[in-house]
CSV table of C-alpha atoms in Angstrom, one decimal:
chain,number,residue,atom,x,y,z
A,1,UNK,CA,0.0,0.0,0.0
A,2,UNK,CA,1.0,3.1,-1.0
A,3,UNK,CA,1.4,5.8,1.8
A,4,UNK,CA,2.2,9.8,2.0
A,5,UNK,CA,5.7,9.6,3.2
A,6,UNK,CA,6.6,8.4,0.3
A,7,UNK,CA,5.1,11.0,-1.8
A,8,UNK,CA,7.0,14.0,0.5
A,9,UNK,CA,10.0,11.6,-0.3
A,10,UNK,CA,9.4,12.4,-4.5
A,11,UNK,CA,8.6,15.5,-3.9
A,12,UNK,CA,11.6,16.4,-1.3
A,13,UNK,CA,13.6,15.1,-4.2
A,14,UNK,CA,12.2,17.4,-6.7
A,15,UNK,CA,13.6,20.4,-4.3
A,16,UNK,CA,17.3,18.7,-4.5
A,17,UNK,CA,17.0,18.8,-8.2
A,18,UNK,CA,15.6,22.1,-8.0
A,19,UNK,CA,18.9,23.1,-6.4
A,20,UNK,CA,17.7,23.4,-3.0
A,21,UNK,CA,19.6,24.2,0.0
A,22,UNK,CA,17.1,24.8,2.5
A,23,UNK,CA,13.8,22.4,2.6
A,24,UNK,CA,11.0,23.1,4.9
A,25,UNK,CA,8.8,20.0,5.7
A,26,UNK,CA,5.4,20.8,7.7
A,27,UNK,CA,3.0,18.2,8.7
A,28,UNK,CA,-0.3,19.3,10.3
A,29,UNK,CA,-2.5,17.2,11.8
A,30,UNK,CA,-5.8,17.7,13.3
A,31,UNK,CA,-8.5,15.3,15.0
A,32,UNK,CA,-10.8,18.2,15.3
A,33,UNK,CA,-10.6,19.1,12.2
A,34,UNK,CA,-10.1,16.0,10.4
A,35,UNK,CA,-7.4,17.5,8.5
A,36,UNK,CA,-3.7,16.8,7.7
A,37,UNK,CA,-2.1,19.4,5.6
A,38,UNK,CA,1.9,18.5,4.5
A,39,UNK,CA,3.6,21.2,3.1
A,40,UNK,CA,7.1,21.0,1.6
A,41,UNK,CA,9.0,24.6,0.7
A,42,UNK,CA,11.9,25.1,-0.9
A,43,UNK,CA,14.0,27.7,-2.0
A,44,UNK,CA,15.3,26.4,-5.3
A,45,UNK,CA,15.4,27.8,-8.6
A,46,UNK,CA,11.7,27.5,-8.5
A,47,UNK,CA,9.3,27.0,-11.9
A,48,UNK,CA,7.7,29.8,-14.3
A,49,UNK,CA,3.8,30.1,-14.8
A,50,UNK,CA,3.6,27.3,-17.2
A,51,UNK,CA,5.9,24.8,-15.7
A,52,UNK,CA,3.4,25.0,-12.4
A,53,UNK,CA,0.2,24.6,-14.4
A,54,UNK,CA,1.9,21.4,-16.2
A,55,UNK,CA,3.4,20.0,-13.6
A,56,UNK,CA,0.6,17.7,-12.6
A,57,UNK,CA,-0.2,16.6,-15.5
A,58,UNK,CA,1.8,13.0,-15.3
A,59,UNK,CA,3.2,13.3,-18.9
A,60,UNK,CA,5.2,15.8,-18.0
A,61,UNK,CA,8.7,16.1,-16.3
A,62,UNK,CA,11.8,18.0,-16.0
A,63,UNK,CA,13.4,14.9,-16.0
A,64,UNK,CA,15.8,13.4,-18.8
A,65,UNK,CA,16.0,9.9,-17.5
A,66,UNK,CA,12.3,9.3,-17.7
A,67,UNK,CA,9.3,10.5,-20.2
A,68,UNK,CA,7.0,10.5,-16.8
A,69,UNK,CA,6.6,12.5,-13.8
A,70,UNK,CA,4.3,10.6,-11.1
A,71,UNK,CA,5.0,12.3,-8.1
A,72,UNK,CA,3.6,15.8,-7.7
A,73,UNK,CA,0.1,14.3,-9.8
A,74,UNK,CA,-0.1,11.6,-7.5
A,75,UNK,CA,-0.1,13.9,-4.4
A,76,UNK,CA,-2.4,16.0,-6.3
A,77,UNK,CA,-4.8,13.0,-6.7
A,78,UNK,CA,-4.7,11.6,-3.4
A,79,UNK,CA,-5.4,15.1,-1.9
A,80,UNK,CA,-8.2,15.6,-4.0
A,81,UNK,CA,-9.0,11.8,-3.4
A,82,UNK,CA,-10.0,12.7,-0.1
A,83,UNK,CA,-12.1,16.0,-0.1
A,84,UNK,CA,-9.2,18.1,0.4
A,85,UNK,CA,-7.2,20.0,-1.7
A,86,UNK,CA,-3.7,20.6,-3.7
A,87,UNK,CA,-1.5,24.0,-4.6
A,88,UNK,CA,1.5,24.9,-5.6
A,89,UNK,CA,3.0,28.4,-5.5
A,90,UNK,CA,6.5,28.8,-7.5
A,91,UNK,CA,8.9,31.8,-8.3
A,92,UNK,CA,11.6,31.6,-10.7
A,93,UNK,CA,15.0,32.3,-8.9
A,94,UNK,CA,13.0,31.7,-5.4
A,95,UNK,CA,11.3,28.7,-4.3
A,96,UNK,CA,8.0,26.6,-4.9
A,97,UNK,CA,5.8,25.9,-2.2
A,98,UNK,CA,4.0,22.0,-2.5
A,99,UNK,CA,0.7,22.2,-0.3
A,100,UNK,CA,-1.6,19.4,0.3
A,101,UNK,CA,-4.4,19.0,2.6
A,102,UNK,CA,-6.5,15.4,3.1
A,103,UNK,CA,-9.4,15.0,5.5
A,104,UNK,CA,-7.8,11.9,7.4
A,105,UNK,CA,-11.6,10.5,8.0
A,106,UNK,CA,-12.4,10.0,4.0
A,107,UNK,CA,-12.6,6.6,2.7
A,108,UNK,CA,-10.1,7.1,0.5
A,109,UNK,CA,-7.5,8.1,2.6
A,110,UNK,CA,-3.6,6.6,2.4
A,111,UNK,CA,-1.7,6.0,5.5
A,112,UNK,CA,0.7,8.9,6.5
A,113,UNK,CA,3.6,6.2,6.9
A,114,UNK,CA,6.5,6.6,8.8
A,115,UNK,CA,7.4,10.5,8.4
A,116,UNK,CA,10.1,10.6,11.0
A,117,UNK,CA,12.2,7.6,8.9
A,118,UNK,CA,11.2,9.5,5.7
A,119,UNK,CA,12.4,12.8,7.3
A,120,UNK,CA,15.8,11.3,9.2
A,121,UNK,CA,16.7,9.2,5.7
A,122,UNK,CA,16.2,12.5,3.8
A,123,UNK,CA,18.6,14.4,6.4
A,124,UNK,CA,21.2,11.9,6.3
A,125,UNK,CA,21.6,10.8,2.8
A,126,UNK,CA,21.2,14.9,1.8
A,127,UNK,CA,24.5,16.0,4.3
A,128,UNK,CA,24.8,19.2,2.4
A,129,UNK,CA,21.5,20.2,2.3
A,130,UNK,CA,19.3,21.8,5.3
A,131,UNK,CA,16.0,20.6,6.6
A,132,UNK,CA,13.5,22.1,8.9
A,133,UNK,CA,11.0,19.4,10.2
A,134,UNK,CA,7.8,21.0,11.5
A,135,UNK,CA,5.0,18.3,13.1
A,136,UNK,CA,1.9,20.0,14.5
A,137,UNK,CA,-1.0,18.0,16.3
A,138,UNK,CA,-3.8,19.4,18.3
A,139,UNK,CA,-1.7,19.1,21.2
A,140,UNK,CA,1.2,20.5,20.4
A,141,UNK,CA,4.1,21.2,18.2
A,142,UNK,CA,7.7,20.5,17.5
A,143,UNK,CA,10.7,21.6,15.2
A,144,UNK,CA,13.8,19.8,14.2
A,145,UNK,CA,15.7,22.3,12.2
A,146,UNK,CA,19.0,21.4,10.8
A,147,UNK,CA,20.4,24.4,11.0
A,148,UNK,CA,20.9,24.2,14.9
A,149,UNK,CA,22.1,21.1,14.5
A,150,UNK,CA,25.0,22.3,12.3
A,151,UNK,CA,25.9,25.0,15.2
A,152,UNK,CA,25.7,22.8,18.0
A,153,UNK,CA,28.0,19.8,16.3
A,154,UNK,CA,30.2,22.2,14.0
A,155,UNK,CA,31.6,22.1,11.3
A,156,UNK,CA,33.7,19.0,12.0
A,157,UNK,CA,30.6,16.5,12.5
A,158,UNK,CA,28.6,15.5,9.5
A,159,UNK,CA,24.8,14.8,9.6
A,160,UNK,CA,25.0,11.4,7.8
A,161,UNK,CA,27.5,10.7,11.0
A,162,UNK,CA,26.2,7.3,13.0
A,163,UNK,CA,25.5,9.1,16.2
A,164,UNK,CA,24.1,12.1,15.0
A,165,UNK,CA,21.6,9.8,13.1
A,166,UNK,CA,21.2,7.9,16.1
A,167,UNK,CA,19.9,10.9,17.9
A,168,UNK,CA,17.8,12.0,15.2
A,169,UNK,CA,15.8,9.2,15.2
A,170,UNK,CA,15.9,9.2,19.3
A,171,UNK,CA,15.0,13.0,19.1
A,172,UNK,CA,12.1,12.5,16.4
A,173,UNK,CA,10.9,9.4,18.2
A,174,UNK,CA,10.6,11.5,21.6
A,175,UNK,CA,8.9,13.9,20.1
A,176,UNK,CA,6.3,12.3,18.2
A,177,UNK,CA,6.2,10.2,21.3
A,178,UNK,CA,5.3,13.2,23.6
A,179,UNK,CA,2.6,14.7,21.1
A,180,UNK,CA,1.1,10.9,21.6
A,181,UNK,CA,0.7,11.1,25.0
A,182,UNK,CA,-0.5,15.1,25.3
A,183,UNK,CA,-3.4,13.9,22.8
A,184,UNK,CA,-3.8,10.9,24.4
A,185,UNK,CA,-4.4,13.0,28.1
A,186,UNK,CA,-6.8,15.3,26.7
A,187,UNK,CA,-8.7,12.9,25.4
């Protein structure tokens, strides 16, 4: 079965390609409002007028090693799947902005997946490249930008290193963990 972290994954990979070097992944969830909006921002060389208005259509692509693009139409159409909705916003020289928002109770709604694995694989195999991690619930919120990271190990310590991996997953882990058991008390 398919599932959404795999879809930020494609589109994550889009922003590399893009030329990237900061990637902002947001990932709003809400009971009460049976919404989950994911959001991925980047600032990369971004996409003219026509190259956002084609790029769900899955015959086109960027791309020279395949005729196909899949990922940004399938996101499209498993948004829209659900009752919810799909945008992107795009400036050459600046960024593009990927939004999509699902209402988590619809029939036709995917599984999230593992984010946190998505989000730790993406940090690690993409050293170079800064990531800020946003996860909001309705009962609460936490931030794992790369950024501070980088300060607090220095220039010396890579991101891909073993133990800074290790405590990115421990760190993500703990925090999902925490929102889990807020929700789970106000219930």
């Amino acid at each position: 079965m398919r599932e959404l972290s795999l879809n930020v994954m494609d589109i994550v990979q889009n922003s590399i390609s893009a030329g990237a070097d900061l990637i902002t992944l947001s990932v709003r969830e809400s009971r009460r409002e049976d919404s989950l909006v994911i959001s991925i921002r980047d600032n990369g060389r971004g996409m003219t007028e026509e190259q956002v208005r084609r790029v769900t259509d899955p015959f086109y692509t960027t791309r020279t090693t395949r005729k196909v693009g899949l990922g940004v139409p399938l996101f499209k159409m498993e948004a829209e799947m659900t009752g919810g909705g799909f945008s992107i916003e795009s400036t050459p020289g600046k960024g593009t902005d990927v939004t999509a928002r699902f209402v988590p109770s619809h029939v036709d709604m995917i599984p999230l997946g593992d984010i946190n694995a998505t989000v730790k694989l993406l940090i690690t195999c993409n050293p170079r490249i800064d990531f800020v991690f946003i996860r909001t619930t309705d009962s609460g919120e936490f931030t794992l930008d790369t950024r501070e990271l980088r300060q607090v190990l220095g220039e010396d310590v890579p991101l891909s290193d073993p133990e800074v991996v290790e405590w990115i997953d421990g760190f993500l882990r703990e925090q999902t963990d925490a929102l889990g058991e807020t929700k789970a008390a106000a219930e």
